[in-house]
Amino acid sequence: MIYEPNQCPIRFGLGVFGDHWSLLIIRDMMFRGHTRFQDFLDAGEGISTNVLSDRLSRLEAQQIISRQKDPSNGRQVIYELTDKGKDLLPIMLTIFAWAEKYDPKTRVSKELAERIRTDLFGARDEILATIKQSI
Amino acid sequence: MIYEPNQCPIRFGLGVFGDHWSLLIIRDMMFRGHTRFQDFLDAGEGISTNVLSDRLSRLEAQQIISRQKDPSNGRQVIYELTDKGKDLLPIMLTIFAWAEKYDPKTRVSKELAERIRTDLFGARDEILATIKQSI
DNA sequence: TATATTGCTTGCGATTTGCAAGTGATGTTA
DNA sequence: TAACATCACTTGCAAATCGCAAGCAATATA
């Protein structure tokens, strides 16, 4: 595994969601079905309009989301996750499972968290050791 | 970085790694075995000393890493991942798999990426549909 | 035609960042 | 033991980014 700056998957990921807002926008699209500018503003996170506008542009440029006019209402724009965006689900799920384990306030289905953990958390140290040797 | 206690796991995660540098520091500890201040500076990412200092403090405060003086060299400090920090591995791995799929430059073992994907990516739309109903 | 809604953009002060230059504690060398 | 080097920071400051409020153009509704 090579970690040249531009060959690093973590850096690539950070380029997409390495800021305070992008992951929240993706979460709202993924789990809350948000599709419009106003939806994100109303989500209660306190994002400002200029930053929201900027993040939506970036996410569109990175093909995480698509942007199209609502044919039935010319004022509205519909934002939707692309396949690339939907494929961020496993990342979301592992964050769910981790938060469920360490944040007493987080409310995630224990069933879901358990499923994810048995898939990946269980072999943590093993996997870590294996990976380190291949770097 | 803002952390407002919520019941959302994504917000909880963002409180830990929702900035440009924290995940890179964790990556360096997890996969490159970095333990010292200078290690992170030399990693070639261009983090500045004041920001590095700040992020190490925050990560320690959040119990993602531990901080102790090197008993064999009083000038040096040893930073290490806690269990809470090591448990971020699945999040790292899912980022790996996602980047391997979408970033042509990312170099990750295809075997590893495939394993992660078959565990979690395969049932993406199914899982998404199930989760949406429960949120 | 007048007004409301929607998705932005603009202006500006406040916060955060990157960069360079310290600083103090500790270790090494002559 | 005196001089110097190393290490983990801290400080000061200009520049970038951010939050907030206001404004704007296009479209819809009354």
Tab-separated table of C-alpha atoms (C1' of nucleotides) in Angstrom:
chain	number	residue	atom	x	y	z
A	1	MET	CA	0.000	0.000	0.000
A	2	ILE	CA	1.483	3.313	-1.036
A	3	TYR	CA	0.834	6.572	0.716
A	4	GLU	CA	2.063	9.186	-1.640
A	5	PRO	CA	-0.102	12.182	-0.852
A	6	ASN	CA	-2.172	11.827	-3.978
A	7	GLN	CA	-2.382	8.054	-3.770
A	8	CYS	CA	-3.810	8.014	-0.286
A	9	PRO	CA	-7.438	6.972	0.061
A	10	ILE	CA	-7.850	8.959	3.266
A	11	ARG	CA	-6.745	12.141	1.558
A	12	PHE	CA	-9.119	11.373	-1.284
A	13	GLY	CA	-11.925	10.941	1.201
A	14	LEU	CA	-11.012	14.128	3.002
A	15	GLY	CA	-11.201	15.949	-0.301
A	16	VAL	CA	-14.877	15.026	-0.389
A	17	PHE	CA	-16.032	15.123	3.234
A	18	GLY	CA	-13.093	16.549	5.168
A	19	ASP	CA	-14.929	19.636	6.310
A	20	HIS	CA	-17.571	20.344	8.850
A	21	TRP	CA	-20.595	20.389	6.566
A	22	SER	CA	-20.331	17.989	3.641
A	23	LEU	CA	-20.959	14.812	5.609
A	24	LEU	CA	-23.995	16.409	7.259
A	25	ILE	CA	-25.421	17.290	3.859
A	26	ILE	CA	-24.786	13.761	2.632
A	27	ARG	CA	-26.371	12.359	5.809
A	28	ASP	CA	-29.471	14.481	5.225
A	29	MET	CA	-29.771	13.270	1.656
A	30	MET	CA	-29.073	9.661	2.557
A	31	PHE	CA	-31.215	9.193	5.627
A	32	ARG	CA	-33.675	12.052	5.688
A	33	GLY	CA	-34.487	12.236	2.023
A	34	HIS	CA	-33.553	15.887	1.694
A	35	THR	CA	-33.440	17.102	-1.883
A	36	ARG	CA	-33.778	20.891	-1.799
A	37	PHE	CA	-31.709	23.854	-0.689
A	38	GLN	CA	-34.302	24.801	1.890
A	39	ASP	CA	-34.353	21.271	3.316
A	40	PHE	CA	-30.707	21.561	4.320
A	41	LEU	CA	-31.193	25.000	5.818
A	42	ASP	CA	-34.125	23.699	7.848
A	43	ALA	CA	-32.184	20.688	9.116
A	44	GLY	CA	-31.306	22.659	12.220
A	45	GLU	CA	-27.548	22.380	11.956
A	46	GLY	CA	-27.097	26.094	11.408
A	47	ILE	CA	-25.331	26.032	8.052
A	48	SER	CA	-25.349	29.416	6.345
A	49	THR	CA	-26.581	29.940	2.822
A	50	ASN	CA	-23.235	30.878	1.323
A	51	VAL	CA	-21.501	27.825	2.760
A	52	LEU	CA	-24.370	25.531	1.785
A	53	SER	CA	-24.237	26.879	-1.733
A	54	ASP	CA	-20.492	26.325	-1.849
A	55	ARG	CA	-20.688	22.764	-0.514
A	56	LEU	CA	-23.456	21.748	-2.881
A	57	SER	CA	-21.348	23.052	-5.769
A	58	ARG	CA	-18.314	21.129	-4.608
A	59	LEU	CA	-20.244	17.922	-4.049
A	60	GLU	CA	-21.747	18.278	-7.508
A	61	ALA	CA	-18.328	18.911	-9.044
A	62	GLN	CA	-17.094	15.744	-7.343
A	63	GLN	CA	-20.114	13.868	-8.629
A	64	ILE	CA	-21.311	12.944	-5.172
A	65	ILE	CA	-24.643	14.596	-5.864
A	66	SER	CA	-26.592	15.603	-8.966
A	67	ARG	CA	-28.446	18.834	-9.522
A	68	GLN	CA	-31.522	19.321	-11.663
A	69	LYS	CA	-34.429	21.708	-11.897
A	70	ASP	CA	-37.741	20.474	-10.634
A	71	PRO	CA	-39.817	20.166	-13.814
A	72	SER	CA	-43.001	20.825	-11.863
A	73	ASN	CA	-41.667	23.944	-10.118
A	74	GLY	CA	-39.117	26.054	-11.927
A	75	ARG	CA	-37.936	27.791	-8.759
A	76	GLN	CA	-36.842	24.610	-7.095
A	77	VAL	CA	-33.707	22.593	-7.630
A	78	ILE	CA	-33.557	18.912	-6.791
A	79	TYR	CA	-30.340	17.519	-5.375
A	80	GLU	CA	-29.854	13.778	-5.349
A	81	LEU	CA	-27.087	11.386	-4.410
A	82	THR	CA	-25.292	9.742	-7.284
A	83	ASP	CA	-24.117	6.133	-7.032
A	84	LYS	CA	-20.773	7.483	-5.912
A	85	GLY	CA	-22.583	9.348	-3.161
A	86	LYS	CA	-24.752	6.403	-2.173
A	87	ASP	CA	-21.646	4.276	-1.902
A	88	LEU	CA	-20.620	6.421	1.056
A	89	LEU	CA	-23.167	4.431	3.033
A	90	PRO	CA	-20.634	1.948	4.467
A	91	ILE	CA	-18.579	4.855	5.765
A	92	MET	CA	-21.693	6.261	7.400
A	93	LEU	CA	-22.541	2.876	8.891
A	94	THR	CA	-19.110	2.393	10.413
A	95	ILE	CA	-19.361	5.858	11.930
A	96	PHE	CA	-22.763	4.814	13.305
A	97	ALA	CA	-21.293	1.720	14.888
A	98	TRP	CA	-18.327	3.566	16.339
A	99	ALA	CA	-20.469	6.324	17.796
A	100	GLU	CA	-22.906	3.791	19.194
A	101	LYS	CA	-20.007	2.227	21.043
A	102	TYR	CA	-18.447	5.410	22.396
A	103	ASP	CA	-21.128	8.083	22.554
A	104	PRO	CA	-23.763	7.406	25.187
A	105	LYS	CA	-26.022	9.952	23.549
A	106	THR	CA	-25.950	8.420	20.119
A	107	ARG	CA	-29.079	6.529	19.268
A	108	VAL	CA	-28.486	3.922	16.651
A	109	SER	CA	-30.179	0.567	16.386
A	110	LYS	CA	-28.061	-1.793	18.437
A	111	GLU	CA	-28.886	-4.511	15.961
A	112	LEU	CA	-27.391	-2.531	13.110
A	113	ALA	CA	-24.365	-1.507	15.160
A	114	GLU	CA	-23.802	-5.102	16.172
A	115	ARG	CA	-24.007	-6.337	12.609
A	116	ILE	CA	-21.424	-3.833	11.467
A	117	ARG	CA	-19.156	-4.554	14.393
A	118	THR	CA	-19.139	-8.307	13.950
A	119	ASP	CA	-18.265	-7.752	10.300
A	120	LEU	CA	-15.367	-5.423	10.883
A	121	PHE	CA	-14.626	-4.457	14.450
A	122	GLY	CA	-14.066	-7.988	15.685
A	123	ALA	CA	-10.859	-8.576	13.797
A	124	ARG	CA	-9.525	-5.108	14.472
A	125	ASP	CA	-6.099	-5.911	15.839
A	126	GLU	CA	-5.570	-8.735	13.379
A	127	ILE	CA	-6.425	-6.525	10.440
A	128	LEU	CA	-4.268	-3.716	11.791
A	129	ALA	CA	-1.280	-6.019	12.121
A	130	THR	CA	-1.746	-7.411	8.627
A	131	ILE	CA	-2.070	-4.011	7.056
A	132	LYS	CA	0.938	-2.569	8.828
A	133	GLN	CA	3.109	-5.336	7.446
A	134	SER	CA	2.063	-4.566	3.903
A	135	ILE	CA	2.949	-0.904	4.100
B	1	MET	CA	-14.456	22.521	15.522
B	2	ILE	CA	-17.950	22.542	16.904
B	3	TYR	CA	-19.262	19.747	19.019
B	4	GLU	CA	-22.793	20.053	20.190
B	5	PRO	CA	-24.026	16.978	21.979
B	6	ASN	CA	-26.716	15.465	19.875
B	7	GLN	CA	-28.089	12.093	19.241
B	8	CYS	CA	-26.565	11.915	15.800
B	9	PRO	CA	-23.611	9.596	15.315
B	10	ILE	CA	-22.375	11.540	12.315
B	11	ARG	CA	-22.152	14.720	14.334
B	12	PHE	CA	-20.350	12.807	17.039
B	13	GLY	CA	-17.889	11.523	14.463
B	14	LEU	CA	-17.422	14.985	12.988
B	15	GLY	CA	-16.579	16.263	16.451
B	16	VAL	CA	-13.576	13.966	16.351
B	17	PHE	CA	-12.418	13.918	12.730
B	18	GLY	CA	-14.508	16.559	10.993
B	19	ASP	CA	-11.593	18.766	10.107
B	20	HIS	CA	-8.811	18.629	7.594
B	21	TRP	CA	-6.076	17.218	9.826
B	22	SER	CA	-7.339	14.863	12.528
B	23	LEU	CA	-7.959	11.881	10.258
B	24	LEU	CA	-4.508	12.272	8.723
B	25	ILE	CA	-2.940	12.199	12.166
B	26	ILE	CA	-4.946	9.110	13.075
B	27	ARG	CA	-3.985	7.491	9.769
B	28	ASP	CA	-0.315	8.136	10.485
B	29	MET	CA	-0.597	6.581	13.915
B	30	MET	CA	-2.647	3.645	12.701
B	31	PHE	CA	-0.800	2.643	9.568
B	32	ARG	CA	2.594	4.276	9.747
B	33	GLY	CA	3.306	3.792	13.416
B	34	HIS	CA	3.920	7.461	14.060
B	35	THR	CA	4.199	8.285	17.733
B	36	ARG	CA	6.039	11.615	17.993
B	37	PHE	CA	5.350	15.247	17.195
B	38	GLN	CA	8.157	15.309	14.671
B	39	ASP	CA	6.834	12.186	12.939
B	40	PHE	CA	3.637	14.005	12.025
B	41	LEU	CA	5.491	17.091	10.848
B	42	ASP	CA	7.705	14.922	8.644
B	43	ALA	CA	4.761	13.056	7.139
B	44	GLY	CA	4.804	15.494	4.241
B	45	GLU	CA	1.240	16.711	4.554
B	46	GLY	CA	2.299	20.237	5.433
B	47	ILE	CA	0.578	20.577	8.782
B	48	SER	CA	1.915	23.505	10.788
B	49	THR	CA	3.174	23.153	14.338
B	50	ASN	CA	0.446	25.225	15.955
B	51	VAL	CA	-2.332	23.279	14.273
B	52	LEU	CA	-0.636	19.947	14.989
B	53	SER	CA	-0.312	20.907	18.619
B	54	ASP	CA	-3.955	21.882	18.758
B	55	ARG	CA	-5.187	18.684	17.098
B	56	LEU	CA	-3.099	16.443	19.318
B	57	SER	CA	-4.575	18.193	22.344
B	58	ARG	CA	-8.106	17.763	21.078
B	59	LEU	CA	-7.593	14.124	20.175
B	60	GLU	CA	-6.155	13.511	23.618
B	61	ALA	CA	-9.064	15.324	25.262
B	62	GLN	CA	-11.425	13.084	23.310
B	63	GLN	CA	-9.443	10.047	24.374
B	64	ILE	CA	-8.638	9.051	20.814
B	65	ILE	CA	-4.940	9.158	21.604
B	66	SER	CA	-2.823	9.015	24.745
B	67	ARG	CA	0.149	11.182	25.564
B	68	GLN	CA	3.124	10.195	27.702
B	69	LYS	CA	6.726	11.208	28.144
B	70	ASP	CA	9.286	8.852	26.714
B	71	PRO	CA	10.989	7.439	29.830
B	72	SER	CA	14.219	6.950	27.888
B	73	ASN	CA	14.286	10.495	26.508
B	74	GLY	CA	12.754	13.263	28.553
B	75	ARG	CA	12.430	15.617	25.597
B	76	GLN	CA	10.218	13.322	23.626
B	77	VAL	CA	6.521	12.669	23.978
B	78	ILE	CA	4.931	9.457	22.795
B	79	TYR	CA	1.478	9.608	21.308
B	80	GLU	CA	-0.467	6.379	20.949
B	81	LEU	CA	-3.931	5.389	19.818
B	82	THR	CA	-6.308	4.349	22.548
B	83	ASP	CA	-8.809	1.554	22.004
B	84	LYS	CA	-11.322	4.207	21.076
B	85	GLY	CA	-8.858	5.437	18.469
B	86	LYS	CA	-8.016	1.978	17.173
B	87	ASP	CA	-11.708	1.313	16.754
B	88	LEU	CA	-11.725	3.945	14.044
B	89	LEU	CA	-10.134	1.295	11.833
B	90	PRO	CA	-13.415	0.169	10.214
B	91	ILE	CA	-14.118	3.764	9.229
B	92	MET	CA	-10.663	3.949	7.681
B	93	LEU	CA	-11.205	0.679	5.871
B	94	THR	CA	-14.519	1.734	4.373
B	95	ILE	CA	-12.883	4.941	3.173
B	96	PHE	CA	-10.159	2.780	1.643
B	97	ALA	CA	-12.701	0.663	-0.189
B	98	TRP	CA	-14.660	3.666	-1.393
B	99	ALA	CA	-11.568	5.477	-2.627
B	100	GLU	CA	-10.324	2.326	-4.326
B	101	LYS	CA	-13.566	2.221	-6.254
B	102	TYR	CA	-13.723	5.877	-7.269
B	103	ASP	CA	-10.205	7.272	-7.233
B	104	PRO	CA	-8.014	5.882	-10.009
B	105	LYS	CA	-4.946	7.126	-8.177
B	106	THR	CA	-5.669	5.407	-4.879
B	107	ARG	CA	-3.507	2.396	-4.246
B	108	VAL	CA	-5.197	-0.033	-1.910
B	109	SER	CA	-4.985	-3.774	-1.982
B	110	LYS	CA	-7.847	-4.907	-4.179
B	111	GLU	CA	-8.218	-7.938	-1.966
B	112	LEU	CA	-8.856	-5.788	1.077
B	113	ALA	CA	-11.183	-3.465	-0.804
B	114	GLU	CA	-13.120	-6.435	-2.127
B	115	ARG	CA	-13.500	-7.974	1.309
B	116	ILE	CA	-14.887	-4.752	2.726
B	117	ARG	CA	-17.187	-4.251	-0.201
B	118	THR	CA	-18.697	-7.710	-0.076
B	119	ASP	CA	-19.357	-7.187	3.619
B	120	LEU	CA	-21.092	-3.856	3.297
B	121	PHE	CA	-21.320	-2.372	-0.176
B	122	GLY	CA	-23.219	-5.273	-1.678
B	123	ALA	CA	-26.425	-4.698	0.200
B	124	ARG	CA	-26.249	-0.926	-0.135
B	125	ASP	CA	-29.711	-0.171	-1.487
B	126	GLU	CA	-31.330	-2.764	0.748
B	127	ILE	CA	-29.703	-1.321	3.855
B	128	LEU	CA	-30.518	2.218	2.785
B	129	ALA	CA	-34.182	1.369	2.359
B	130	THR	CA	-34.360	-0.363	5.728
B	131	ILE	CA	-32.618	2.442	7.554
B	132	LYS	CA	-34.720	5.192	6.037
B	133	GLN	CA	-37.828	3.583	7.413
B	134	SER	CA	-36.390	3.503	10.911
B	135	ILE	CA	-35.250	7.102	11.036
C	1	DT	C1'	-50.161	43.344	-11.188
C	2	DA	C1'	-48.530	42.754	-6.523
C	3	DT	C1'	-46.545	39.694	-3.396
C	4	DA	C1'	-44.214	35.357	-1.861
C	5	DT	C1'	-40.977	31.708	-2.514
C	6	DT	C1'	-36.622	29.702	-3.845
C	7	DG	C1'	-31.868	29.340	-4.582
C	8	DC	C1'	-28.533	31.616	-4.501
C	9	DT	C1'	-24.723	36.051	-4.132
C	10	DT	C1'	-22.600	39.982	-1.735
C	11	DG	C1'	-20.501	42.609	2.012
C	12	DC	C1'	-18.356	42.637	6.272
C	13	DG	C1'	-16.655	41.625	10.830
C	14	DA	C1'	-15.025	37.531	13.415
C	15	DT	C1'	-12.686	33.216	13.626
C	16	DT	C1'	-9.282	29.990	11.967
C	17	DT	C1'	-5.266	28.998	9.337
C	18	DG	C1'	-0.425	28.941	7.518
C	19	DC	C1'	4.027	30.668	8.108
C	20	DA	C1'	8.041	32.199	10.519
C	21	DA	C1'	10.210	32.999	14.548
C	22	DG	C1'	10.754	32.230	19.100
C	23	DT	C1'	10.958	29.520	23.967
C	24	DG	C1'	12.033	26.376	27.641
C	25	DA	C1'	13.199	21.833	28.963
C	26	DT	C1'	16.221	18.196	28.033
C	27	DG	C1'	20.096	15.718	25.877
C	28	DT	C1'	24.783	15.594	23.621
C	29	DT	C1'	29.439	17.004	22.650
C	30	DA	C1'	33.982	19.018	23.571
D	1	DT	C1'	30.912	22.331	32.541
D	2	DA	C1'	30.001	25.212	28.893
D	3	DA	C1'	28.229	25.347	24.305
D	4	DC	C1'	25.225	23.566	21.217
D	5	DA	C1'	21.385	20.593	19.351
D	6	DT	C1'	16.840	18.556	19.715
D	7	DC	C1'	12.098	18.360	20.786
D	8	DA	C1'	7.535	19.829	21.683
D	9	DC	C1'	5.470	23.274	21.714
D	10	DT	C1'	3.887	28.880	21.793
D	11	DT	C1'	3.500	33.495	19.843
D	12	DG	C1'	2.631	37.085	16.412
D	13	DC	C1'	0.737	38.324	12.241
D	14	DA	C1'	-1.094	38.360	7.499
D	15	DA	C1'	-4.278	35.744	4.738
D	16	DA	C1'	-7.989	32.705	4.021
D	17	DT	C1'	-12.418	31.082	5.514
D	18	DC	C1'	-16.588	31.529	8.111
D	19	DG	C1'	-21.162	33.143	10.083
D	20	DC	C1'	-24.539	36.552	9.692
D	21	DA	C1'	-27.531	39.741	7.522
D	22	DA	C1'	-29.082	41.681	3.558
D	23	DG	C1'	-29.988	41.698	-1.287
D	24	DC	C1'	-31.248	39.745	-5.864
D	25	DA	C1'	-33.155	37.414	-10.005
D	26	DA	C1'	-36.226	33.976	-11.513
D	27	DT	C1'	-40.465	31.809	-10.888
D	28	DA	C1'	-45.000	30.949	-8.797
D	29	DT	C1'	-49.325	32.441	-6.618
D	30	DA	C1'	-53.173	35.808	-5.430
